[in-house]
Short mmCIF file of C-alpha atoms in Angstrom, two decimals:
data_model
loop_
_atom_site.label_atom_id
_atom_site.label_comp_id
_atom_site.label_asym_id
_atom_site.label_seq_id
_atom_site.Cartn_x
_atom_site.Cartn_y
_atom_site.Cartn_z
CA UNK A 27 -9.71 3.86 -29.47
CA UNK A 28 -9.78 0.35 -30.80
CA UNK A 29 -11.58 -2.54 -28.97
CA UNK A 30 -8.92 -5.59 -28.26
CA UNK A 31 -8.39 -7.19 -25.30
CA UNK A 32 -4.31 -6.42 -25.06
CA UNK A 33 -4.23 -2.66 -25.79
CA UNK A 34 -1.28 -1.52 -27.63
CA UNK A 35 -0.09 2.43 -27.67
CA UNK A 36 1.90 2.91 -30.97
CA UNK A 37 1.18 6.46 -30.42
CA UNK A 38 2.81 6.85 -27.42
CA UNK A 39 6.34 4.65 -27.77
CA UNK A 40 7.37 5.69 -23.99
CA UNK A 41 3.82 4.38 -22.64
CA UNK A 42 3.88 1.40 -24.96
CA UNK A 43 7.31 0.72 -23.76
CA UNK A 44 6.19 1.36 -20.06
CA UNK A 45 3.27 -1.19 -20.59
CA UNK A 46 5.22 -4.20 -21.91
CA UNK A 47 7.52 -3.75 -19.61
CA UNK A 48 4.66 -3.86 -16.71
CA UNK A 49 3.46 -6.88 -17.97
CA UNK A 50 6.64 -8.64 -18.37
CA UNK A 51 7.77 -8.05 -15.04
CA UNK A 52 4.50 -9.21 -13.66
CA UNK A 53 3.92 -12.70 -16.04
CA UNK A 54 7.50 -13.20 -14.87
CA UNK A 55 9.32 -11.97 -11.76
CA UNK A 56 6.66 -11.40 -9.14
CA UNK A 57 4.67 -14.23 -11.09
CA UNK A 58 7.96 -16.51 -9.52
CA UNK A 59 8.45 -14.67 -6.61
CA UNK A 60 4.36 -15.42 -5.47
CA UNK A 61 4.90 -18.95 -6.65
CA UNK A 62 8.41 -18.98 -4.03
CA UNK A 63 6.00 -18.13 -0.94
CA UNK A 64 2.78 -20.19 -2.22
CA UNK A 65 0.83 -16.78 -2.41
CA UNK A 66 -3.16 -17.34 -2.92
CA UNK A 67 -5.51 -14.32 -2.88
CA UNK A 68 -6.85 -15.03 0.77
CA UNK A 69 -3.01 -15.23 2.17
CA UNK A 70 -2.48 -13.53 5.15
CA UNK A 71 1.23 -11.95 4.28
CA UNK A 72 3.37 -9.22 6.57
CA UNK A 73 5.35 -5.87 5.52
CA UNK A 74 8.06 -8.35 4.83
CA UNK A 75 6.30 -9.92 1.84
CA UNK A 76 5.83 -6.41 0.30
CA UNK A 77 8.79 -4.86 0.84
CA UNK A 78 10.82 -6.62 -1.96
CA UNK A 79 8.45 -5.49 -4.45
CA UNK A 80 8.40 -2.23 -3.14
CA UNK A 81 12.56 -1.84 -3.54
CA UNK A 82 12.27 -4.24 -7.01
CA UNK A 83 9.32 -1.46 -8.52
CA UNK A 84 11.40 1.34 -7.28
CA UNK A 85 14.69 -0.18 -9.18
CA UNK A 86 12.26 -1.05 -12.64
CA UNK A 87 11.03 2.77 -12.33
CA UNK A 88 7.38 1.75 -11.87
CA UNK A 89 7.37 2.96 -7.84
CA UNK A 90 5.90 6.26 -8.01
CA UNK A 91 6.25 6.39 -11.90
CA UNK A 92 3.26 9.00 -11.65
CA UNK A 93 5.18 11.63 -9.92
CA UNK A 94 7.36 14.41 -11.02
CA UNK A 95 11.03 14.22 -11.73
CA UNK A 96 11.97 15.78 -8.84
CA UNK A 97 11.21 13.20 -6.97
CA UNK A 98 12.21 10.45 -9.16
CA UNK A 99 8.70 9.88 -11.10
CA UNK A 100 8.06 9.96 -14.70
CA UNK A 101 5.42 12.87 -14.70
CA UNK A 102 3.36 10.75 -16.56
CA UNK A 103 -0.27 11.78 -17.92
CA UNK A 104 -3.41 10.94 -16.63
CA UNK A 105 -4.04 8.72 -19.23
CA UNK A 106 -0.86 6.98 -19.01
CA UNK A 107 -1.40 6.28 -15.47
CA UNK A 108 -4.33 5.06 -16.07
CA UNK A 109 -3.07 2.35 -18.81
CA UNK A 110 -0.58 1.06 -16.00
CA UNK A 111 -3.45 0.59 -13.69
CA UNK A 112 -5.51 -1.00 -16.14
CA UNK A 113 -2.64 -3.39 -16.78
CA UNK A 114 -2.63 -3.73 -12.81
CA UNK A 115 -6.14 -4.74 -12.79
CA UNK A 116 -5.80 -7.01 -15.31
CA UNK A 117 -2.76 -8.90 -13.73
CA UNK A 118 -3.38 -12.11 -11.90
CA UNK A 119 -0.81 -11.42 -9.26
CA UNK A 120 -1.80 -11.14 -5.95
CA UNK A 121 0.82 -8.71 -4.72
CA UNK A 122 0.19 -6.53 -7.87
CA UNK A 123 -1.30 -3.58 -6.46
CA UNK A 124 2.22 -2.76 -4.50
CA UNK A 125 4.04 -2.26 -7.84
CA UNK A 126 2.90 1.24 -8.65
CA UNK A 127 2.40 1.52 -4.94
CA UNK A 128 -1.45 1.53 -4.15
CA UNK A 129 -0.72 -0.89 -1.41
CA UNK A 130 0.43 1.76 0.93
CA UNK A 131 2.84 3.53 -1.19
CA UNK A 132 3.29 6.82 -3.28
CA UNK A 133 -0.11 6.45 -5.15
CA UNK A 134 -1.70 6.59 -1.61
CA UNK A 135 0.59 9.81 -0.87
CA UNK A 136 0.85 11.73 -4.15
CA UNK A 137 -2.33 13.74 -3.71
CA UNK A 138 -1.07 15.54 -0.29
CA UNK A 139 1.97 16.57 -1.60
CA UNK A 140 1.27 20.23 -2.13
CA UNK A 141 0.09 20.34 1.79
CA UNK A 142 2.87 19.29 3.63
CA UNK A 143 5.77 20.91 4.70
CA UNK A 144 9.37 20.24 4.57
CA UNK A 145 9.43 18.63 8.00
CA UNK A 146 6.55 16.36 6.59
CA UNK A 147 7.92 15.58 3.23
CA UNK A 148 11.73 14.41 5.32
CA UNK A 149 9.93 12.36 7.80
CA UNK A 150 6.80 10.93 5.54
CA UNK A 151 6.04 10.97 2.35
CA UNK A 152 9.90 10.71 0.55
CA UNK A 153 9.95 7.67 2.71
CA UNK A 154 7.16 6.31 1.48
CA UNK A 155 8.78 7.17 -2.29
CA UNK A 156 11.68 4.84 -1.68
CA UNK A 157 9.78 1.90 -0.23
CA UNK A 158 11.04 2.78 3.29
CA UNK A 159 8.13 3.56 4.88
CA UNK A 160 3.94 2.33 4.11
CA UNK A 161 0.91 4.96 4.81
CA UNK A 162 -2.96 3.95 4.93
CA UNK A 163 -5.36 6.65 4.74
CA UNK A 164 -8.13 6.73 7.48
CA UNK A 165 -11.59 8.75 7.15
CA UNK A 166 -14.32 5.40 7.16
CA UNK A 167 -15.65 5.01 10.41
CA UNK A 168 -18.67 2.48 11.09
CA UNK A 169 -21.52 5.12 10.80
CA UNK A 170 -19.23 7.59 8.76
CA UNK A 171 -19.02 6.04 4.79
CA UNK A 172 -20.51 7.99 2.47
CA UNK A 173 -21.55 10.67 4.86
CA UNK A 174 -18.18 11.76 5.78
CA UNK A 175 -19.61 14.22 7.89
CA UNK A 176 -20.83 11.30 10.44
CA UNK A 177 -17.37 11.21 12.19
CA UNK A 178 -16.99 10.89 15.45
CA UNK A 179 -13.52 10.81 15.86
CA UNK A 180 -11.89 14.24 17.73
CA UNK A 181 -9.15 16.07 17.44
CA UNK A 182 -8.91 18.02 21.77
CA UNK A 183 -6.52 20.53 21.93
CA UNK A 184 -3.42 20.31 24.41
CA UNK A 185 -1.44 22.44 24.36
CA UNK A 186 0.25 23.59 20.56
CA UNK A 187 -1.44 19.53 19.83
CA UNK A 188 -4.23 17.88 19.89
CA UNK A 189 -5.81 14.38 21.13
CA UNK A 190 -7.16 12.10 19.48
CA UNK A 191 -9.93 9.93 20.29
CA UNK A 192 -11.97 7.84 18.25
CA UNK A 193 -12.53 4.21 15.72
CA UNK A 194 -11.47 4.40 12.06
CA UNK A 195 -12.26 0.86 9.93
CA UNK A 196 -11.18 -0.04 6.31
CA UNK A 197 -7.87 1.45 6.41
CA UNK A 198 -6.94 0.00 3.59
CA UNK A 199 -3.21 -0.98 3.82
CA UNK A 200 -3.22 -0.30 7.91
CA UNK A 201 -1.91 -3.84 8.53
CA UNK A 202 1.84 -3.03 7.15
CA UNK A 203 1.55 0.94 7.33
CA UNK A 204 3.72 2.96 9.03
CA UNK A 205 1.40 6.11 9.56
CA UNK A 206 -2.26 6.82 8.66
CA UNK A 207 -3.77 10.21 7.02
CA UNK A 208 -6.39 10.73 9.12
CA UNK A 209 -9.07 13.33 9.27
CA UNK A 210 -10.33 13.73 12.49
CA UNK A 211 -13.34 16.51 13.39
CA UNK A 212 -12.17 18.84 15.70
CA UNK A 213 -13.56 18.93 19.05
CA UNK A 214 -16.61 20.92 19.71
CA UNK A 215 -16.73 22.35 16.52
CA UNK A 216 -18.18 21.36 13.27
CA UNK A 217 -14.57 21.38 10.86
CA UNK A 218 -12.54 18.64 10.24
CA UNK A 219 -8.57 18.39 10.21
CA UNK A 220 -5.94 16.16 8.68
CA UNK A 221 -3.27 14.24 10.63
CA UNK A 222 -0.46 12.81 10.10
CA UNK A 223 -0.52 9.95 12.84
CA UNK A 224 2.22 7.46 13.62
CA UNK A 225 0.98 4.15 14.22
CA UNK A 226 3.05 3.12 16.50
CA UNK A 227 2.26 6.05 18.84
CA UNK A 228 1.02 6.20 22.73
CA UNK A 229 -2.72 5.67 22.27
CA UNK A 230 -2.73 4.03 18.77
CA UNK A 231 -4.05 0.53 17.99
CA UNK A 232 -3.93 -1.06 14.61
CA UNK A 233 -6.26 -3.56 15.11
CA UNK A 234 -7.45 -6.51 12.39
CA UNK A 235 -10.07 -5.13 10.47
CA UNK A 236 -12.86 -6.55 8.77
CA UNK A 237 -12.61 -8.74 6.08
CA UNK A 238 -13.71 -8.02 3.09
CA UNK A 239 -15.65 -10.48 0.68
CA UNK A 240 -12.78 -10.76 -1.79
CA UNK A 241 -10.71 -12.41 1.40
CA UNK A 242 -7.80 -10.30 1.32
CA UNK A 243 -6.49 -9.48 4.59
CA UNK A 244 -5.50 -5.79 3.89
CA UNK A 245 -7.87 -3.42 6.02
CA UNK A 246 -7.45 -2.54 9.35
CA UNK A 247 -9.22 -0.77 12.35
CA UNK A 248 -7.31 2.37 13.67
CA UNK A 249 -8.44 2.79 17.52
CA UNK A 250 -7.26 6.04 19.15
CA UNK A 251 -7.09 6.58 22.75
CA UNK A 252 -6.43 10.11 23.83
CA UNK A 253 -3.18 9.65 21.11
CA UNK A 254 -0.96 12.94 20.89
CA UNK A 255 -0.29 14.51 17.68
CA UNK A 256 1.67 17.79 17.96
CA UNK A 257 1.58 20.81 15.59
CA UNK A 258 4.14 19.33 13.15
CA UNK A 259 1.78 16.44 12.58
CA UNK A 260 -1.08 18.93 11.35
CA UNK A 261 -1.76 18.37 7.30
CA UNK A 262 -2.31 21.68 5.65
CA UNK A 263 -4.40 24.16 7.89
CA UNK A 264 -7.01 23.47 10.36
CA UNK A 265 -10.68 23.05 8.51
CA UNK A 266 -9.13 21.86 5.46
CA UNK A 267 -9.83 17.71 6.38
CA UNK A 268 -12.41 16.89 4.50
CA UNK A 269 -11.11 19.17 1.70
CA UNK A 270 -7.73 17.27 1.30
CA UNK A 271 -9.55 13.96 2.47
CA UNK A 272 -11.96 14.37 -0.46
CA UNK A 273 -9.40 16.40 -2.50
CA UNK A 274 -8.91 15.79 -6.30
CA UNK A 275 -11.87 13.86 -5.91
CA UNK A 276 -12.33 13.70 -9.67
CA UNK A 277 -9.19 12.60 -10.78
CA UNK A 278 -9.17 9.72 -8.02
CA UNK A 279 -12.57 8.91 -8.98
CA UNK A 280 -11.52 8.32 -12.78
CA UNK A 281 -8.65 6.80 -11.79
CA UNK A 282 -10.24 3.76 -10.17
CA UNK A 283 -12.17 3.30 -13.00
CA UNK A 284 -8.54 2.00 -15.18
CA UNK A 285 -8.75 -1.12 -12.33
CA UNK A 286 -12.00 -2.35 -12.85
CA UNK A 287 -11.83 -1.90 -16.49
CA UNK A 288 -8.52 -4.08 -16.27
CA UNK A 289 -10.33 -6.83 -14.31
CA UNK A 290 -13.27 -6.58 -16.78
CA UNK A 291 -11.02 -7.15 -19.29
CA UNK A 292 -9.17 -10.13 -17.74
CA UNK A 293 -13.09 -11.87 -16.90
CA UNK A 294 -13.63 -11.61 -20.75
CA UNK A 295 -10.14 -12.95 -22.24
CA UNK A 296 -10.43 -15.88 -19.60
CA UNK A 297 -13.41 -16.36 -20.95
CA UNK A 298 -13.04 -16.02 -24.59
CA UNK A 299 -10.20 -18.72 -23.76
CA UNK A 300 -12.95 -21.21 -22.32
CA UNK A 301 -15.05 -20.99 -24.69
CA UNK A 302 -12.71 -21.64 -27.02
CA UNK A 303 -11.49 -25.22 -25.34
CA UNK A 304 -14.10 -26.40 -23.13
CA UNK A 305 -16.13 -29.32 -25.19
CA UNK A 306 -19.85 -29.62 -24.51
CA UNK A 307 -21.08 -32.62 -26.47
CA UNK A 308 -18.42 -32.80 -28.73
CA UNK A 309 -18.15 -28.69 -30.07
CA UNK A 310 -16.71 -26.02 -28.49
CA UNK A 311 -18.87 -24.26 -25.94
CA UNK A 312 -18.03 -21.44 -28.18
CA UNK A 313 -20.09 -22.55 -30.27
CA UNK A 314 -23.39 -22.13 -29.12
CA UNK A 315 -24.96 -19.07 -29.69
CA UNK A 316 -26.06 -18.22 -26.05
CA UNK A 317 -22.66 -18.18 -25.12
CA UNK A 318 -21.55 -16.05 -28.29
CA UNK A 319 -24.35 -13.33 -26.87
CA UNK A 320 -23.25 -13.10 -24.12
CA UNK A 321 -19.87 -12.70 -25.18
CA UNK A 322 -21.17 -9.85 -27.72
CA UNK A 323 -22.28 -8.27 -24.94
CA UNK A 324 -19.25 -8.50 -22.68
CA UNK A 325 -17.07 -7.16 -25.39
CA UNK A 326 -19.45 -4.18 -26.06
CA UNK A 327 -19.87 -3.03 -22.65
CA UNK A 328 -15.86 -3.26 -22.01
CA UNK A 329 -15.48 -1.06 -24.96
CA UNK A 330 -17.96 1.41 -23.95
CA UNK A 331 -16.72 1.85 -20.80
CA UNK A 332 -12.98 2.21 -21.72
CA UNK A 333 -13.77 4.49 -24.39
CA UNK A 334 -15.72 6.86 -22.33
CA UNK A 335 -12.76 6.98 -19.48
CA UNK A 336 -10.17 7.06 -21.47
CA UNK A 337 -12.15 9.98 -23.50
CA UNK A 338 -12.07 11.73 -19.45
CA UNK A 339 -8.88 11.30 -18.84
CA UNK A 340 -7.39 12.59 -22.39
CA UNK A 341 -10.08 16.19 -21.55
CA UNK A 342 -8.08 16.07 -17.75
CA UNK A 343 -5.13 16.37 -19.36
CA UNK A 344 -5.61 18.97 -21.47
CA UNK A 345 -6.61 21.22 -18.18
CA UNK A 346 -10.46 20.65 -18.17
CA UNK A 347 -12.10 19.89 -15.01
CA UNK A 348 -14.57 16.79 -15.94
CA UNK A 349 -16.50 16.63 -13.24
CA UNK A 350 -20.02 15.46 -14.56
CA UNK A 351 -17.70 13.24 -17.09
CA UNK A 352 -16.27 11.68 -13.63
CA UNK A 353 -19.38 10.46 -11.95
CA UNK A 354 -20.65 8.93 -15.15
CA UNK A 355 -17.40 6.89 -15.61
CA UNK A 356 -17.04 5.85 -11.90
CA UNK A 357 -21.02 4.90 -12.49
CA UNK A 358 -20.93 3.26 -15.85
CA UNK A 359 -17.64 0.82 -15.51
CA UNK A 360 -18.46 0.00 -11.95
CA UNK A 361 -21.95 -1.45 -13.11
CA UNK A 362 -20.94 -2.67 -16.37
CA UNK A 363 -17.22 -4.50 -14.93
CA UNK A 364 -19.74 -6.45 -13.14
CA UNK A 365 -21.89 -7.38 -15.35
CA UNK A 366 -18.93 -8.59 -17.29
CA UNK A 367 -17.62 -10.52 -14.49
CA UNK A 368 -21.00 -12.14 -13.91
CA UNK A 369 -21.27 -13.34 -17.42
CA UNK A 370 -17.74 -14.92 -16.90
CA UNK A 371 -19.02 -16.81 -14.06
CA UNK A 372 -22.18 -17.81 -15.79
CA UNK A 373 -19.91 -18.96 -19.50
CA UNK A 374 -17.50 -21.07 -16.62
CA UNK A 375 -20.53 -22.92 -14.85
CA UNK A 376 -19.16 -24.92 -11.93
CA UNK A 377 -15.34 -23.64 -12.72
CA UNK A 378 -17.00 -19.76 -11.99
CA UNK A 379 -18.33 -20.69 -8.78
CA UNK A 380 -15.01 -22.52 -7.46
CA UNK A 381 -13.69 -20.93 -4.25
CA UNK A 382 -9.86 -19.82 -5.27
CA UNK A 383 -10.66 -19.55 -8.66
CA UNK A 384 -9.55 -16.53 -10.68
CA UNK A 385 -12.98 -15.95 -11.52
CA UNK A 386 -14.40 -16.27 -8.64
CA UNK A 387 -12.24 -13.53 -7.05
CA UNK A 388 -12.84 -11.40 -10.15
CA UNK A 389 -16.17 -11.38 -9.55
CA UNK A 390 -15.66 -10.39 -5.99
CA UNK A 391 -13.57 -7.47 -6.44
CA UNK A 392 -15.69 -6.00 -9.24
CA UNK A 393 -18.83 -6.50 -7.41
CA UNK A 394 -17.07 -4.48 -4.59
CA UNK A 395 -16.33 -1.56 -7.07
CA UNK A 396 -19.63 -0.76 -6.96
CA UNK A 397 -19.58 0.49 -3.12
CA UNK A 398 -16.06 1.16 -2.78
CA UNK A 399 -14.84 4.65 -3.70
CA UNK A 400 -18.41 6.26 -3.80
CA UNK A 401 -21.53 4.18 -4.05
CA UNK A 402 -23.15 3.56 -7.72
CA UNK A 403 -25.60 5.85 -5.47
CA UNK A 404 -23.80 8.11 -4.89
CA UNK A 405 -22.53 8.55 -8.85
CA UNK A 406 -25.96 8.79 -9.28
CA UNK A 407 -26.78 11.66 -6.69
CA UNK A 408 -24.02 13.31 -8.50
CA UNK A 409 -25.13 13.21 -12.20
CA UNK A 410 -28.50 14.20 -11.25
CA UNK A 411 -27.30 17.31 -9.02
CA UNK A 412 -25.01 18.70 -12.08
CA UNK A 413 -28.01 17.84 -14.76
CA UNK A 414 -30.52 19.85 -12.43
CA UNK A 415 -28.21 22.59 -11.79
CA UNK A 416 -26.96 23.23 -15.51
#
């Protein structure tokens, strides 16, 4: 894999094809249609903002692009997935996590596929597929993170349903969602279920959540209040929460790693690019040698990290199961995309430390990397548990 900072797939003409086209349609169309409605990363924005791209990344083919024909997808690889949402991550576009639909849309729903049932495919998830409807996915609760056993939320039977009581936070996407995954424990009992909730049901609040320190107002609380979900609304079998909650958790776990790596990658072209211009008593601030070191660096701990994803995702595809290979990635770019990002603001000085800069929210997201999706910690738990066990 060769190190440059706008990969190229010769190899693969659909993917490279797929990839230019991503990029022109973000540098371009949604790069206009931000600048329309004065978008900056800490705008509060409604369903209505989305929804356009949602319909205009269904029409381009990039909506779901991961999925099967069948239902309209490309079937794409691992690994080309993962080159989209690199090229995601290294977008400057506010809005451009709805484009391959992690804002709510079929890469939030393409995991549960093979556990719902007709009645759930009609009335959720092929929504969701055409841009119709929006799903969040709910298991955080405030003393329930990365012991997913901690939650308190219940699932009571009544009758052939249940009732559901409880406080879910940092449902990510529950401020323009339609319906929530949810994995609830079920009442007196010490197995957990997933729902498929409507948020607009008796008993369901989507309240404002948190907000996080990047300043994007996408999370949400999920309060439930003796809320009725009947048997239809039951996600695979009862027990099986935590298994489709946590499901695949190797392939999402890689997965993530292609965003980070893209906003690494974005913190060391921007700046490459300032070094390059800015003048510091008379030269280019290029040109002194702390700033070339720490560019050396940069570049060699993007390249490592890509390498050893990308080298994950190719042994996915061809049917292994990298497990141990999984928690090292989600480790390695998650602590190294920061460091990269913390250089960036260190080369830019006072421009780094601007509030509304691009760096400044680069640095924000990738130092969030590190807790969300799994805990550097909890990499580390892993690698340690399949070393000692080998």
């Amino acid at each position: 894999m060769p190190f440059t900072l706008t990969p190229s797939y010769a190899d693969n003409p659909r993917l490279q094809d797929l990839v230019e086209r991503l990029r022109t349609y973000l540098d371009t169309e949604l790069a206009e249609y931000e600048a329309g409605l004065g978008l900056a990363r800490e705008s509060r924005y409604t369903r209505q903002t989305l929804e356009p791209v949602w319909r205009r990344s269904r029409e381009l083919g990039f909506y779901g692009i991961h999925l099967p024909a069948e239902y309209g997808g490309h079937g794409l690889s691992f690994t080309e997935l993962a080159a989209l949402k690199e090229e995601i991550g290294a977008s400057p576009r506010i809005l451009a996590t709805s484009v391959l639909g992690d804002m709510g849309g079929p890469l939030r729903v393409g995991s549960i596929f093979e556990h719902a049932t007709r009645y759930q495919l009609e009335k959720y998830l092929l929504p969701v597929l055409r841009g119709e409807r929006a799903c969040c996915f709910s298991l955080t609760e405030q003393d329930a993170g990365s012991d997913v056993r901690g939650i308190r939320t219940t699932a009571t039977p009544d009758g052939d349903g249940w009732r559901l009581n409880g406080h879910k936070v940092f449902s990510s996407a529950g401020p323009f969602a339609d319906f929530s995954v949810l994995i609830a424990r079920m009442a007196d009992t010490d197995t957990y279920s997933a729902f498929l909730v409507d948020l607009d049901a008796p008993g369901c609040t989507v309240a404002e959540g948190d907000l996080p320190m990047s300043g994007e107002h996408i999370e949400a609380d999920i309060l439930l209040d003796d809320c009725y979900v009947g048997p239809e609304q039951l996600l695979g079998e009862i027990g099986q929460g935590l298994r489709i909650g946590l499901g695949r958790v190797t392939v999402n776990r890689l997965l993530h790693c292609p965003t980070a790596l893209g906003g690494a990658r974005r913190a060391l072209a921007l700046s490459v690019d300032y070094a390059k211009t800015r003048m510091v008593n008379g030269a280019p601030l290029g040109m002194l040698q702390s700033i070339q070191h720490r560019l050396a660096d940069m570049a060699a701990d993007y390249y490592a990290a890509r390498s050893m994803t990308y080298d994950a995702l190719a042994a996915l595809d061809a049917g292994s199961r990298p497990r141990v290979e999984a928690f090292l990635c989600k480790l390695f770019v998650a602590e190294k995309a920061f460091d990269i990002a913390d250089h960036a603001v260190q080369i830019h000085g006072k421009a780094g430390v601007v509030r509304g800069g691009e760096i400044e929210s680069l640095f924000q997201r990738l130092r969030m990397f590190r807790i969300l999706t799994g805990s550097s910690e909890i990499q580390r738990n892993g690698i340690a548990r399949e070393l000692l066990l080998a």
